[in-house]
Coordinates of C-alpha atoms in Angstrom, one line a residue:
M1 CA 31.4 16.1 -8.2
K2 CA 30.3 17.5 -4.9
T3 CA 30.9 14.7 -2.5
H4 CA 30.6 14.2 1.2
F5 CA 32.1 10.8 2.2
L6 CA 32.2 9.7 5.8
N7 CA 32.7 6.0 5.2
G8 CA 31.0 3.0 3.9
W9 CA 28.9 3.4 0.8
R10 CA 30.2 3.5 -2.8
R11 CA 28.8 4.1 -6.1
W12 CA 29.3 2.5 -9.5
M13 CA 27.9 3.4 -12.9
G14 CA 27.0 0.8 -15.4
A15 CA 24.8 0.3 -18.4
T16 CA 21.8 -1.9 -18.7
C17 CA 19.1 -2.5 -21.3
M18 CA 15.7 -3.9 -20.8
V19 CA 13.5 -5.2 -23.6
C20 CA 9.8 -5.8 -22.8
Q21 CA 7.6 -8.0 -25.0
L22 CA 3.9 -7.5 -24.7
S23 CA 1.2 -9.8 -25.7
L24 CA -2.6 -10.0 -24.9
V25 CA -4.2 -13.2 -23.8
S26 CA -8.0 -13.2 -24.3
A27 CA -10.4 -16.1 -24.5
L28 CA -14.2 -16.5 -24.4
A29 CA -15.4 -19.8 -23.1
Q30 CA -18.2 -21.4 -24.6
G31 CA -20.8 -23.5 -22.9
Q32 CA -19.7 -24.7 -19.4
P33 CA -16.1 -24.5 -18.9
Q34 CA -14.1 -26.6 -16.6
Q35 CA -11.6 -23.8 -16.0
G36 CA -10.8 -20.3 -17.1
V37 CA -7.2 -18.9 -17.7
I38 CA -6.4 -15.2 -17.4
G39 CA -3.1 -14.1 -18.7
S40 CA -1.2 -10.9 -18.0
P41 CA -0.5 -8.5 -21.1
D42 CA 3.0 -9.9 -21.3
G43 CA 1.9 -13.4 -21.0
R44 CA 4.2 -14.2 -18.0
L45 CA 1.7 -14.3 -15.3
T46 CA -1.5 -16.5 -15.4
V47 CA -4.4 -17.1 -13.2
T48 CA -6.4 -20.5 -13.5
V49 CA -9.9 -20.6 -12.1
T50 CA -11.6 -23.9 -11.5
A51 CA -14.8 -25.3 -9.8
E52 CA -14.5 -28.9 -10.4
D53 CA -15.8 -30.0 -7.0
G54 CA -18.3 -27.1 -6.8
R55 CA -15.8 -25.1 -4.7
P56 CA -14.2 -22.3 -6.8
K57 CA -10.4 -22.1 -6.6
Y58 CA -7.7 -20.1 -8.3
E59 CA -4.0 -20.7 -8.9
V60 CA -1.3 -18.1 -9.8
K61 CA 1.9 -18.9 -11.8
L62 CA 4.7 -16.6 -12.9
D63 CA 6.9 -17.9 -15.7
G64 CA 5.2 -21.3 -15.2
R65 CA 6.2 -21.5 -11.6
V66 CA 3.6 -21.7 -8.9
F67 CA 3.4 -18.5 -6.5
I68 CA 0.0 -19.1 -5.2
K69 CA -1.1 -22.7 -5.1
P70 CA -5.0 -23.7 -5.7
S71 CA -6.7 -21.5 -3.1
P72 CA -10.4 -21.1 -2.2
L73 CA -12.7 -18.4 -3.4
G74 CA -16.2 -17.5 -2.4
L75 CA -18.0 -16.0 0.6
K76 CA -20.9 -16.8 3.0
T77 CA -23.9 -14.5 3.3
N78 CA -26.8 -14.7 5.8
F79 CA -28.9 -16.0 2.9
D80 CA -26.6 -18.3 1.1
D81 CA -23.3 -20.2 1.3
L82 CA -21.4 -19.1 -1.8
T83 CA -18.3 -21.2 -1.2
Q84 CA -19.7 -24.5 -2.4
G85 CA -22.3 -26.1 -4.8
L86 CA -21.2 -23.6 -7.5
T87 CA -20.8 -24.3 -11.2
L88 CA -18.5 -22.2 -13.4
K89 CA -21.1 -21.3 -16.1
T90 CA -19.3 -18.8 -18.2
F91 CA -15.8 -17.3 -18.4
E92 CA -14.6 -14.4 -20.5
T93 CA -11.6 -12.1 -20.7
S94 CA -11.1 -8.6 -22.0
Q95 CA -8.5 -5.9 -22.1
Y96 CA -8.7 -3.3 -19.5
D97 CA -6.9 0.1 -19.8
D98 CA -6.8 3.1 -17.5
E99 CA -4.7 6.3 -17.1
Y100 CA -4.9 8.6 -14.1
Q101 CA -3.0 11.2 -12.1
V102 CA -2.6 11.1 -8.4
K103 CA 0.0 13.5 -7.0
T104 CA -0.1 12.2 -3.4
S105 CA 1.2 8.6 -4.1
K106 CA 4.6 7.2 -5.1
Q107 CA 3.8 7.7 -8.8
S108 CA 2.0 10.7 -10.1
H109 CA 1.0 9.5 -13.7
V110 CA -0.1 5.9 -13.9
K111 CA -1.0 3.9 -17.0
V112 CA -2.7 0.6 -16.4
T113 CA -3.0 -2.2 -18.8
A114 CA -4.5 -5.4 -17.7
T115 CA -6.5 -8.5 -18.7
E116 CA -9.9 -8.6 -17.0
G117 CA -11.5 -12.0 -16.5
T118 CA -15.1 -12.5 -15.3
C119 CA -16.0 -15.9 -14.0
R120 CA -19.8 -16.4 -13.7
F121 CA -20.9 -19.0 -11.1
E122 CA -24.3 -20.5 -10.9
K123 CA -25.9 -22.3 -7.9
D124 CA -29.2 -24.1 -7.9
G125 CA -29.8 -22.9 -11.6
R126 CA -29.4 -19.1 -10.9
E127 CA -26.5 -16.7 -11.3
A128 CA -25.3 -16.4 -7.7
L129 CA -21.7 -15.0 -7.8
R130 CA -19.3 -13.4 -10.2
V131 CA -15.5 -13.3 -9.4
I132 CA -13.8 -10.5 -11.4
F133 CA -10.1 -10.7 -11.9
R134 CA -7.7 -8.0 -13.2
V135 CA -4.2 -9.2 -14.0
T136 CA -1.3 -6.8 -14.9
N137 CA 2.3 -7.7 -15.5
R138 CA 3.0 -7.7 -11.7
D139 CA -0.4 -7.8 -10.0
V140 CA -3.4 -10.1 -9.6
A141 CA -6.5 -8.7 -8.0
Y142 CA -10.0 -10.1 -7.6
R143 CA -13.5 -9.2 -6.1
Y144 CA -16.8 -10.6 -5.9
Q145 CA -20.3 -9.5 -7.3
I146 CA -23.1 -10.9 -5.2
Y147 CA -26.6 -11.3 -6.7
P148 CA -30.1 -11.5 -5.1
K149 CA -31.8 -14.8 -4.6
K150 CA -35.5 -15.4 -5.1
V151 CA -37.3 -16.1 -1.9
R152 CA -40.9 -16.5 -1.0
G153 CA -42.5 -13.1 -1.7
G154 CA -39.8 -11.6 -4.0
E155 CA -36.0 -11.4 -3.9
T156 CA -33.4 -10.8 -1.3
M157 CA -32.5 -7.2 -1.9
V158 CA -30.1 -6.9 1.0
A159 CA -27.7 -9.2 2.7
V160 CA -24.9 -9.5 5.4
V161 CA -21.6 -10.9 4.2
E162 CA -20.5 -13.0 7.2
S163 CA -17.2 -14.2 6.0
E164 CA -15.0 -14.9 3.0
A165 CA -13.3 -18.0 2.0
S166 CA -10.8 -16.1 -0.1
G167 CA -7.5 -17.6 0.6
F168 CA -3.8 -17.6 -0.4
A169 CA -1.8 -20.9 -0.3
L170 CA 1.8 -20.3 -0.4
P171 CA 4.3 -22.9 -1.6
E172 CA 6.3 -25.0 0.8
G173 CA 9.5 -23.3 1.8
T174 CA 8.0 -19.9 1.9
T175 CA 9.1 -17.5 4.7
T176 CA 7.0 -14.6 6.1
F177 CA 7.4 -10.9 6.8
L178 CA 4.3 -10.2 8.7
C179 CA 2.8 -7.6 11.3
P180 CA 0.6 -9.3 14.0
Q181 CA -2.8 -8.0 14.6
S182 CA -3.3 -7.0 18.1
M183 CA -6.3 -8.0 20.2
P184 CA -9.2 -5.5 20.5
M185 CA -9.5 -3.3 23.5
T186 CA -6.0 -3.8 24.6
G187 CA -2.9 -1.5 24.8
F188 CA -2.9 2.2 25.7
A189 CA -6.4 3.2 26.9
R190 CA -7.8 0.1 25.1
T191 CA -7.1 1.7 21.8
A192 CA -6.0 -1.6 19.9
P193 CA -6.1 -2.6 17.3
S194 CA -4.2 0.3 15.9
Y195 CA -1.9 -1.5 13.4
E196 CA 1.1 -0.5 15.6
T197 CA 3.0 -3.9 16.2
P198 CA 6.5 -4.9 15.2
Y199 CA 7.1 -7.1 12.2
T200 CA 8.5 -10.5 12.4
L201 CA 10.9 -11.0 9.4
D202 CA 11.8 -14.1 7.6
D203 CA 9.7 -16.3 9.9
E204 CA 8.4 -19.7 9.1
M205 CA 4.8 -20.2 7.9
G206 CA 2.1 -21.8 10.1
K207 CA 1.8 -19.2 12.7
N208 CA -1.0 -16.9 13.5
G209 CA 0.6 -13.8 15.0
W210 CA -0.5 -13.1 18.5
G211 CA -3.6 -15.3 17.9
A212 CA -5.5 -12.9 15.7
G213 CA -3.8 -13.1 12.4
Y214 CA -1.8 -10.3 10.5
T215 CA -2.3 -6.8 9.5
F216 CA -2.1 -5.9 5.8
P217 CA 0.0 -5.7 3.7
C218 CA 1.6 -9.2 4.2
L219 CA 4.8 -10.0 2.5
F220 CA 6.1 -13.6 1.6
K221 CA 9.4 -14.8 0.1
T222 CA 8.6 -18.0 -1.9
P223 CA 11.1 -20.3 -3.3
H224 CA 10.7 -18.6 -6.8
G225 CA 10.2 -14.9 -5.7
W226 CA 8.2 -12.5 -3.6
V227 CA 4.4 -12.2 -2.9
L228 CA 2.7 -9.2 -1.3
I229 CA -0.9 -9.6 -0.3
S230 CA -3.3 -6.9 0.6
E231 CA -6.7 -5.2 -0.1
T232 CA -8.0 -2.0 -1.7
G233 CA -11.1 -0.1 -2.3
T234 CA -12.6 -0.6 1.2
D235 CA -15.0 2.0 2.2
G236 CA -18.0 2.5 4.4
S237 CA -19.9 -0.3 2.5
Y238 CA -17.7 -3.0 3.7
V239 CA -15.3 -4.1 6.6
G240 CA -11.7 -3.8 6.8
C241 CA -10.0 -7.2 6.8
R242 CA -6.9 -9.1 8.0
L243 CA -5.0 -12.2 7.1
I244 CA -5.4 -15.3 9.3
N245 CA -3.3 -18.5 9.0
S246 CA -6.0 -21.0 8.3
R247 CA -3.8 -24.1 8.2
N248 CA 0.0 -24.4 7.6
Y249 CA 0.5 -22.9 4.1
L250 CA -3.1 -21.5 3.7
Y251 CA -3.8 -17.9 4.7
A252 CA -7.3 -16.6 4.5
I253 CA -9.3 -13.3 4.7
G254 CA -10.4 -12.6 8.3
F255 CA -13.2 -10.1 9.2
P256 CA -12.9 -7.8 12.2
Q257 CA -12.8 -9.2 15.7
E258 CA -16.0 -9.3 17.7
G259 CA -14.4 -7.2 20.6
E260 CA -13.6 -4.2 18.3
M261 CA -15.3 -0.9 18.9
N262 CA -16.0 -1.8 22.6
G263 CA -18.0 -4.9 21.3
W264 CA -20.4 -2.8 19.4
G265 CA -21.4 -3.6 15.8
S266 CA -21.5 -6.7 13.6
T267 CA -18.3 -8.3 12.4
G268 CA -20.0 -8.7 8.9
A269 CA -20.8 -6.3 6.2
A270 CA -24.3 -5.2 5.3
V271 CA -24.7 -4.7 1.6
A272 CA -27.4 -3.9 -0.9
L273 CA -27.7 -6.4 -3.8
P274 CA -26.2 -6.8 -6.2
A275 CA -23.1 -5.9 -4.4
L276 CA -19.4 -5.5 -5.3
T277 CA -16.9 -6.3 -2.6
P278 CA -13.5 -4.7 -2.2
W279 CA -10.4 -6.1 -4.1
R280 CA -8.1 -8.7 -2.9
T281 CA -4.6 -7.9 -4.3
I282 CA -1.5 -10.0 -4.9
T283 CA 1.7 -8.4 -6.2
L284 CA 4.5 -10.8 -7.2
G285 CA 7.8 -10.9 -8.8
T286 CA 11.1 -12.7 -8.9
T287 CA 12.7 -9.6 -7.4
L288 CA 11.3 -7.0 -5.0
A289 CA 11.1 -4.3 -7.6
P290 CA 7.3 -5.1 -8.4
I291 CA 6.5 -5.0 -4.6
V292 CA 8.1 -1.5 -4.1
E293 CA 7.0 0.0 -7.3
T294 CA 3.4 -1.4 -7.4
T295 CA 0.5 1.0 -7.8
I296 CA -2.2 -1.5 -7.5
A297 CA -3.9 0.0 -4.4
N298 CA -4.8 3.0 -6.6
D299 CA -5.1 1.2 -10.0
L300 CA -8.4 -0.5 -9.0
V301 CA -10.3 2.5 -7.5
S302 CA -11.8 5.8 -8.7
P303 CA -12.3 9.2 -7.0
K304 CA -15.5 9.4 -5.0
Y305 CA -15.8 13.2 -5.2
E306 CA -14.1 16.3 -6.7
P307 CA -11.7 18.1 -4.6
K308 CA -13.3 21.3 -2.9
R309 CA -10.3 23.2 -3.5
D310 CA -6.7 22.8 -5.0
Y311 CA -5.1 21.2 -2.2
T312 CA -1.4 21.8 -1.6
Y313 CA 1.2 19.7 0.1
G314 CA 4.6 19.9 1.7
K315 CA 6.6 19.7 4.9
G316 CA 5.7 20.7 8.3
S317 CA 7.1 20.8 12.0
W318 CA 5.6 19.1 15.1
S319 CA 6.5 20.0 18.7
W320 CA 4.9 16.9 20.3
I321 CA 7.4 14.3 19.0
I322 CA 10.2 16.2 21.0
G323 CA 8.2 18.1 23.8
M324 CA 5.2 15.9 24.3
D325 CA 2.0 17.2 25.9
P326 CA 3.6 20.2 27.8
S327 CA 4.8 21.7 24.4
C328 CA 1.1 22.2 23.3
N329 CA 0.9 25.8 24.5
F330 CA 0.6 29.1 22.7
D331 CA 4.2 30.3 23.0
E332 CA 5.7 27.0 22.0
Q333 CA 3.5 26.6 19.0
K334 CA 4.3 30.2 18.0
R335 CA 8.0 29.3 18.2
Y336 CA 7.4 26.3 15.9
I337 CA 5.6 28.6 13.4
D338 CA 8.6 30.7 13.4
F339 CA 10.8 27.5 12.9
S340 CA 8.6 26.3 10.0
A341 CA 8.9 29.7 8.4
A342 CA 12.6 29.6 8.6
M343 CA 12.7 26.2 7.2
G344 CA 10.3 27.2 4.3
F345 CA 7.9 24.6 5.6
R346 CA 4.1 24.8 4.8
S347 CA 2.6 23.9 8.2
V348 CA 2.8 23.2 11.9
L349 CA 0.9 20.3 13.5
V350 CA -0.7 21.3 16.8
D351 CA -1.3 18.1 18.9
A352 CA -3.6 16.9 21.5
F353 CA -5.1 19.1 24.4
W354 CA -4.8 22.2 22.3
D355 CA -8.4 22.9 23.0
T356 CA -7.7 23.4 26.9
A357 CA -4.0 24.3 26.8
I358 CA -4.5 27.0 24.1
G359 CA -8.2 27.4 23.6
Y360 CA -10.3 28.2 20.6
E361 CA -9.9 32.0 20.8
K362 CA -6.1 31.8 21.0
M363 CA -6.0 29.3 18.3
E364 CA -7.6 31.8 16.0
E365 CA -4.9 34.2 16.9
L366 CA -2.3 31.5 16.4
A367 CA -3.8 30.8 12.9
R368 CA -3.6 34.5 12.0
Y369 CA 0.0 34.6 13.1
G370 CA 0.8 31.6 11.0
K371 CA -0.9 33.1 8.0
E372 CA 1.4 36.1 8.4
K373 CA 4.4 33.9 8.2
G374 CA 3.1 31.8 5.4
V375 CA 2.4 28.8 7.7
G376 CA -0.8 26.9 8.1
L377 CA -2.0 24.7 10.9
F378 CA -3.1 21.0 11.2
L379 CA -5.1 20.4 14.3
W380 CA -5.3 17.1 16.2
Y381 CA -8.6 15.4 17.2
N382 CA -9.7 12.3 19.0
S383 CA -12.0 10.2 16.9
N384 CA -13.7 8.8 20.0
G385 CA -17.3 8.3 20.5
S386 CA -17.5 5.2 22.7
W387 CA -14.8 2.7 21.4
N388 CA -11.9 3.3 23.8
D389 CA -10.6 5.2 26.9
A390 CA -8.3 7.6 25.2
P391 CA -8.6 10.9 27.3
Q392 CA -6.9 13.2 24.9
T393 CA -9.0 16.2 23.7
P394 CA -10.7 17.6 21.6
K395 CA -13.0 14.5 21.7
G396 CA -16.6 14.1 20.8
K397 CA -16.1 16.3 17.8
M398 CA -15.4 13.8 15.0
D399 CA -17.7 11.0 15.7
K400 CA -21.0 12.6 14.8
A401 CA -22.0 14.6 11.6
G402 CA -23.5 17.7 13.4
P403 CA -20.5 18.6 15.8
R404 CA -18.0 17.4 13.2
R405 CA -19.4 19.9 10.5
Q406 CA -19.7 22.7 13.0
E407 CA -16.0 22.3 14.0
M408 CA -15.1 22.1 10.4
A409 CA -16.9 25.3 9.6
W410 CA -14.9 27.1 12.4
M411 CA -11.7 25.7 10.9
Q412 CA -12.5 26.7 7.4
K413 CA -13.3 30.2 8.7
N414 CA -9.9 30.5 10.4
G415 CA -7.9 29.1 7.5
I416 CA -6.9 25.8 9.2
L417 CA -5.2 23.5 6.5
G418 CA -6.4 20.1 7.9
I419 CA -6.9 17.8 10.7
K420 CA -5.1 14.7 12.3
V421 CA -7.6 12.3 13.7
D422 CA -6.5 9.7 16.2
F423 CA -7.5 6.6 18.3
F424 CA -10.0 4.7 16.0
G425 CA -11.7 1.6 17.2
G426 CA -11.2 -1.2 14.7
D427 CA -12.4 -2.3 11.2
K428 CA -16.1 -3.0 11.6
Q429 CA -18.3 -1.4 9.0
P430 CA -19.5 1.5 11.2
M431 CA -15.8 2.6 11.7
M432 CA -15.0 2.3 8.1
Q433 CA -18.0 4.5 7.4
L434 CA -16.6 7.0 10.1
Y435 CA -13.4 7.2 8.0
E436 CA -15.4 7.9 4.9
D437 CA -17.8 10.4 6.6
I438 CA -14.7 12.4 8.1
L439 CA -13.0 12.6 4.8
T440 CA -16.2 13.6 2.9
D441 CA -17.2 16.3 5.3
A442 CA -13.6 17.5 5.5
N443 CA -13.6 18.0 1.7
D444 CA -16.8 20.2 2.0
Y445 CA -14.8 22.5 4.1
G446 CA -11.6 22.3 2.2
L447 CA -9.6 20.4 4.9
Q448 CA -7.0 17.8 4.4
V449 CA -7.0 14.7 6.7
I450 CA -4.4 12.6 8.4
F451 CA -5.4 9.5 10.2
H452 CA -3.5 8.2 13.3
G453 CA -4.0 5.2 15.6
C454 CA -5.9 3.8 12.6
T455 CA -6.4 1.2 10.1
L456 CA -4.4 0.8 6.8
P457 CA -5.4 3.0 3.9
R458 CA -7.0 1.1 1.0
G459 CA -6.7 3.1 -2.3
W460 CA -7.6 6.2 -0.4
E461 CA -5.1 8.6 -2.0
R462 CA -7.2 8.2 -5.2
M463 CA -10.6 7.7 -3.8
Y464 CA -10.6 10.7 -1.5
P465 CA -8.8 13.8 -3.0
N466 CA -8.3 15.4 0.4
Y467 CA -6.8 12.4 2.1
V468 CA -3.1 12.8 3.0
A469 CA -1.8 9.7 5.0
S470 CA -2.4 7.2 7.8
E471 CA -0.1 6.0 10.5
A472 CA -0.9 2.2 10.5
V473 CA 2.8 1.5 11.6
L474 CA 5.0 1.7 14.7
A475 CA 5.7 5.4 14.0
S476 CA 8.1 8.0 15.4
E477 CA 6.4 8.5 18.8
N478 CA 7.8 5.1 19.9
L479 CA 11.2 6.5 19.4
H480 CA 10.4 8.9 22.3
F481 CA 8.7 6.4 24.4
G482 CA 11.4 3.7 24.7
Q483 CA 15.0 3.2 23.9
G484 CA 14.1 -0.2 22.4
A485 CA 12.4 1.6 19.5
C486 CA 15.5 3.6 18.9
D487 CA 17.8 0.6 18.9
A488 CA 15.4 -0.9 16.3
E489 CA 14.8 2.1 14.3
A490 CA 17.4 1.0 11.5
V491 CA 15.8 -2.5 11.1
N492 CA 12.3 -0.9 10.9
A493 CA 13.4 1.7 8.3
C494 CA 14.8 -1.2 6.3
T495 CA 11.3 -2.8 6.4
H496 CA 8.8 -0.2 5.8
P497 CA 9.6 0.5 2.1
F498 CA 9.0 -3.2 1.3
I499 CA 5.7 -3.6 3.3
R500 CA 3.7 -0.9 4.9
N501 CA 4.7 1.9 2.5
T502 CA 4.1 -0.1 -0.6
V503 CA 0.3 0.2 -0.6
G504 CA -0.4 3.6 0.9
S505 CA 1.0 6.8 2.3
M506 CA 2.6 6.5 5.7
D507 CA 2.3 9.2 8.4
F508 CA 5.7 8.4 10.3
G509 CA 6.8 11.9 11.5
G510 CA 10.5 11.0 11.7
S511 CA 13.8 12.4 10.3
A512 CA 14.9 13.7 13.7
L513 CA 18.2 15.6 13.9
N514 CA 18.1 15.9 17.7
K515 CA 20.5 13.4 19.4
H516 CA 17.9 12.8 22.1
Y517 CA 14.2 12.9 22.1
N518 CA 13.8 15.8 24.6
I519 CA 13.3 19.5 24.4
D520 CA 16.8 20.2 25.9
N521 CA 18.5 17.6 23.4
Q522 CA 20.4 16.4 26.5
H523 CA 18.1 13.7 28.0
G524 CA 15.6 11.1 27.1
T525 CA 15.9 8.4 24.6
T526 CA 19.0 8.5 22.4
R527 CA 18.9 8.3 18.6
K528 CA 21.2 5.6 17.4
T529 CA 21.1 6.4 13.7
S530 CA 23.1 9.1 11.8
D531 CA 22.1 12.5 10.4
V532 CA 22.5 10.9 6.8
F533 CA 20.1 8.2 7.9
A534 CA 17.6 10.8 8.9
L535 CA 17.9 12.5 5.5
A536 CA 17.5 9.2 3.7
T537 CA 14.3 8.3 5.4
A538 CA 12.8 11.6 4.4
V539 CA 13.1 10.0 0.8
L540 CA 12.5 6.4 1.7
F541 CA 9.1 7.1 3.7
Q542 CA 6.4 8.4 1.3
S543 CA 3.7 10.8 2.3
S544 CA 2.6 14.0 0.6
V545 CA 2.5 15.9 3.9
Q546 CA 5.5 15.2 6.2
H547 CA 5.6 16.6 9.7
F548 CA 9.1 15.8 10.4
A549 CA 10.6 15.3 14.0
L550 CA 12.7 18.4 13.7
A551 CA 13.1 21.2 16.4
P552 CA 13.9 24.8 16.5
N553 CA 17.3 24.2 18.1
N554 CA 18.3 22.2 15.0
L555 CA 18.9 25.5 13.2
D556 CA 21.9 25.8 15.6
D557 CA 23.0 22.5 16.7
A558 CA 22.4 20.3 13.4
P559 CA 24.9 20.3 10.5
S560 CA 24.1 23.0 8.1
W561 CA 24.1 20.7 5.1
A562 CA 21.5 18.5 6.9
V563 CA 19.2 21.3 7.7
Q564 CA 19.5 22.6 4.1
F565 CA 18.6 19.2 2.8
M566 CA 15.5 19.1 4.9
K567 CA 14.5 22.4 3.7
D568 CA 14.8 21.3 0.0
V569 CA 13.6 17.7 0.1
P570 CA 10.2 17.3 -1.7
T571 CA 7.1 15.4 -0.4
L572 CA 5.6 14.9 -3.7
W573 CA 7.0 12.3 -6.1
D574 CA 6.4 11.6 -9.7
E575 CA 8.2 8.3 -10.0
T576 CA 9.6 5.6 -7.7
R577 CA 12.2 3.0 -8.6
F578 CA 13.5 0.0 -6.5
I579 CA 17.3 -0.5 -6.8
D580 CA 18.2 -3.1 -4.3
G581 CA 17.7 -4.4 -0.8
Y582 CA 16.2 -7.0 1.6
P583 CA 13.4 -6.4 4.2
G584 CA 15.0 -5.7 7.6
K585 CA 18.5 -5.5 6.3
Y586 CA 19.0 -2.7 3.7
V587 CA 17.2 -0.8 1.1
I588 CA 18.1 1.4 -1.8
M589 CA 15.6 3.3 -3.8
A590 CA 15.3 6.3 -6.2
R591 CA 12.4 8.8 -6.3
R592 CA 11.9 11.5 -8.9
S593 CA 10.3 14.9 -8.2
G594 CA 10.0 17.0 -11.5
D595 CA 13.5 16.6 -13.2
K596 CA 15.2 16.0 -9.8
W597 CA 16.2 12.5 -8.6
Y598 CA 17.0 11.4 -5.1
V599 CA 18.6 8.1 -4.4
A600 CA 18.4 6.9 -0.8
G601 CA 19.7 3.9 1.1
V602 CA 19.9 2.8 4.6
T603 CA 21.4 -0.3 6.2
S604 CA 20.3 -1.9 9.5
D605 CA 23.5 -3.1 11.2
G606 CA 25.8 -0.1 11.1
T607 CA 28.5 -1.7 9.2
P608 CA 29.6 -0.4 5.8
L609 CA 27.6 -2.0 2.9
K610 CA 29.5 -2.3 -0.4
E611 CA 26.9 -2.4 -3.0
K612 CA 26.9 -1.7 -6.7
I613 CA 24.3 1.0 -7.5
N614 CA 23.4 1.2 -11.2
L615 CA 22.4 4.7 -11.9
S616 CA 22.9 4.7 -15.7
D617 CA 19.2 4.9 -16.5
L618 CA 18.7 7.7 -14.1
P619 CA 19.3 11.2 -15.6
I620 CA 21.1 12.2 -12.3
G621 CA 23.7 14.1 -14.0
A622 CA 27.5 14.0 -13.8
N623 CA 28.0 16.0 -10.6
P624 CA 25.4 15.0 -8.0
T625 CA 25.7 15.7 -4.4
I626 CA 26.4 12.7 -2.1
Y627 CA 26.1 12.3 1.6
T628 CA 27.2 9.1 3.0
D629 CA 28.3 7.3 6.2
S630 CA 28.3 3.7 7.5
D631 CA 24.4 4.0 8.0
A632 CA 23.1 5.6 4.9
I633 CA 23.5 7.2 1.6
V634 CA 21.7 10.0 -0.2
I635 CA 22.5 11.2 -3.7
F636 CA 20.7 14.0 -5.5
N637 CA 21.1 16.1 -8.6
H638 CA 20.7 19.9 -8.9

């Protein structure tokens, strides 16, 4: 066994056996039912839907224990209130099966078996609303289908969804792991909300963040287990939502804030009828394994278009995280191309102000140089039209179709791999449409897309084949900006695998091997975590394209074993397994790429963690390589 022990972590082998019993619950209600019950394929998870008082509600139980108490359903439109006066007219269930491939997420090949339940609600003698549930062995999801209403002169063919009653009532004794939503038009250059606020961990219920609720996904620890609440399938036909504490134990779907996008645009969603809304998702389990391993965000959506080309993925370098804006010059980017080539990396991300500091003509030269070295370029862009004050350029290129497509044609001509678009303006419908327009146009020109200063991805790995990742987290730039972020790095790294990264790829840009976030590696903020920790987060944080916070000097001043690991570590994973952990304290996970397994763990307090790691069901081999110290452990086979 090739072992590198510094101190702290230990490994034990053991044997386990798991027996799964599957059953299908299916029912067709006759007449006018008082309630409908939807059971998971294994029968352990049940959803009960009622409308006894004219207000639809649902309840979720696992093994007979309540995880979501009776909670409201329905929505309000500008032509009808579909939260009350409803009758559950019919209810039926059927089996739902799907199988798909998505190589840019935590699991490449997914089989879905679920029970689908359709609840048809009438109001004033007409079918007004359907609530469609899908229940797997670890997930509950639901969405609405809204129908036209007869009016004088015809039918309503369009509507505005003004709000949703969709709620999640947690049992008493639940604690929360939540990320507060920031107020609009605040923060740097009035760019908030940008989903970049610190999590509160193991907090009590009844709070409402900073006054505007919470960013998805939202994690709760109930007396009987864990609940993760989020949404998926959101595109330009709806708004992005958040979670608001309605009262004490009830959390409800919140629409965008009026001040987003500089106050422009409605907070509601304009829809053509009949309309389907995005999915509300609940993942639950007695352990955190279902939370970490869930694929629900992709299970409920379908690709919107075919990929224009066979997109490839991999690692890259990024000068800005160490050198900031002054590093965005021709010579330094050329040096980073050489560095990426030496590391066997696929790309270099050229950050803000390249259009003035390098220029288009010299960028074409840089792209040619990169091609000779086998290294492509990602180029940074400002999303901005009129929604914030961010001065970084290029701007005015991504917010309108004409300039955007012209810019993308230039990129395609010069072999640019993709774009990183920053500083979005909120979650109103026009902004969600902009995300979709950028992705769709980029695919036409064979470009991959990373979003930064942006909303949470909602099933986008599967919906948009050229989508790579989104930030939507306090990412690595904060480690450069303040020592406080460096001091909290370990706690945050023990949080993201349980919350943010569970539902979508996360553009973090970490795994620094510099001791200091400065180009001379002598000044600036100080990294408090170890080199093994940096390697572990390269496995723990999932994104199909990773622009790591490495620097050319690391070829000389970082340990050779650490540099070699960063050369070899994959960014595409076929399987993810949770081993153990607790949000904010420690996490141990395993990921598989091909036939190679990586086991990675980090702890937040710097003291040795003695934990049994059962690797008996992982074909990791008899002689894995192990790197370990008091902060982290990485185990991988050859």
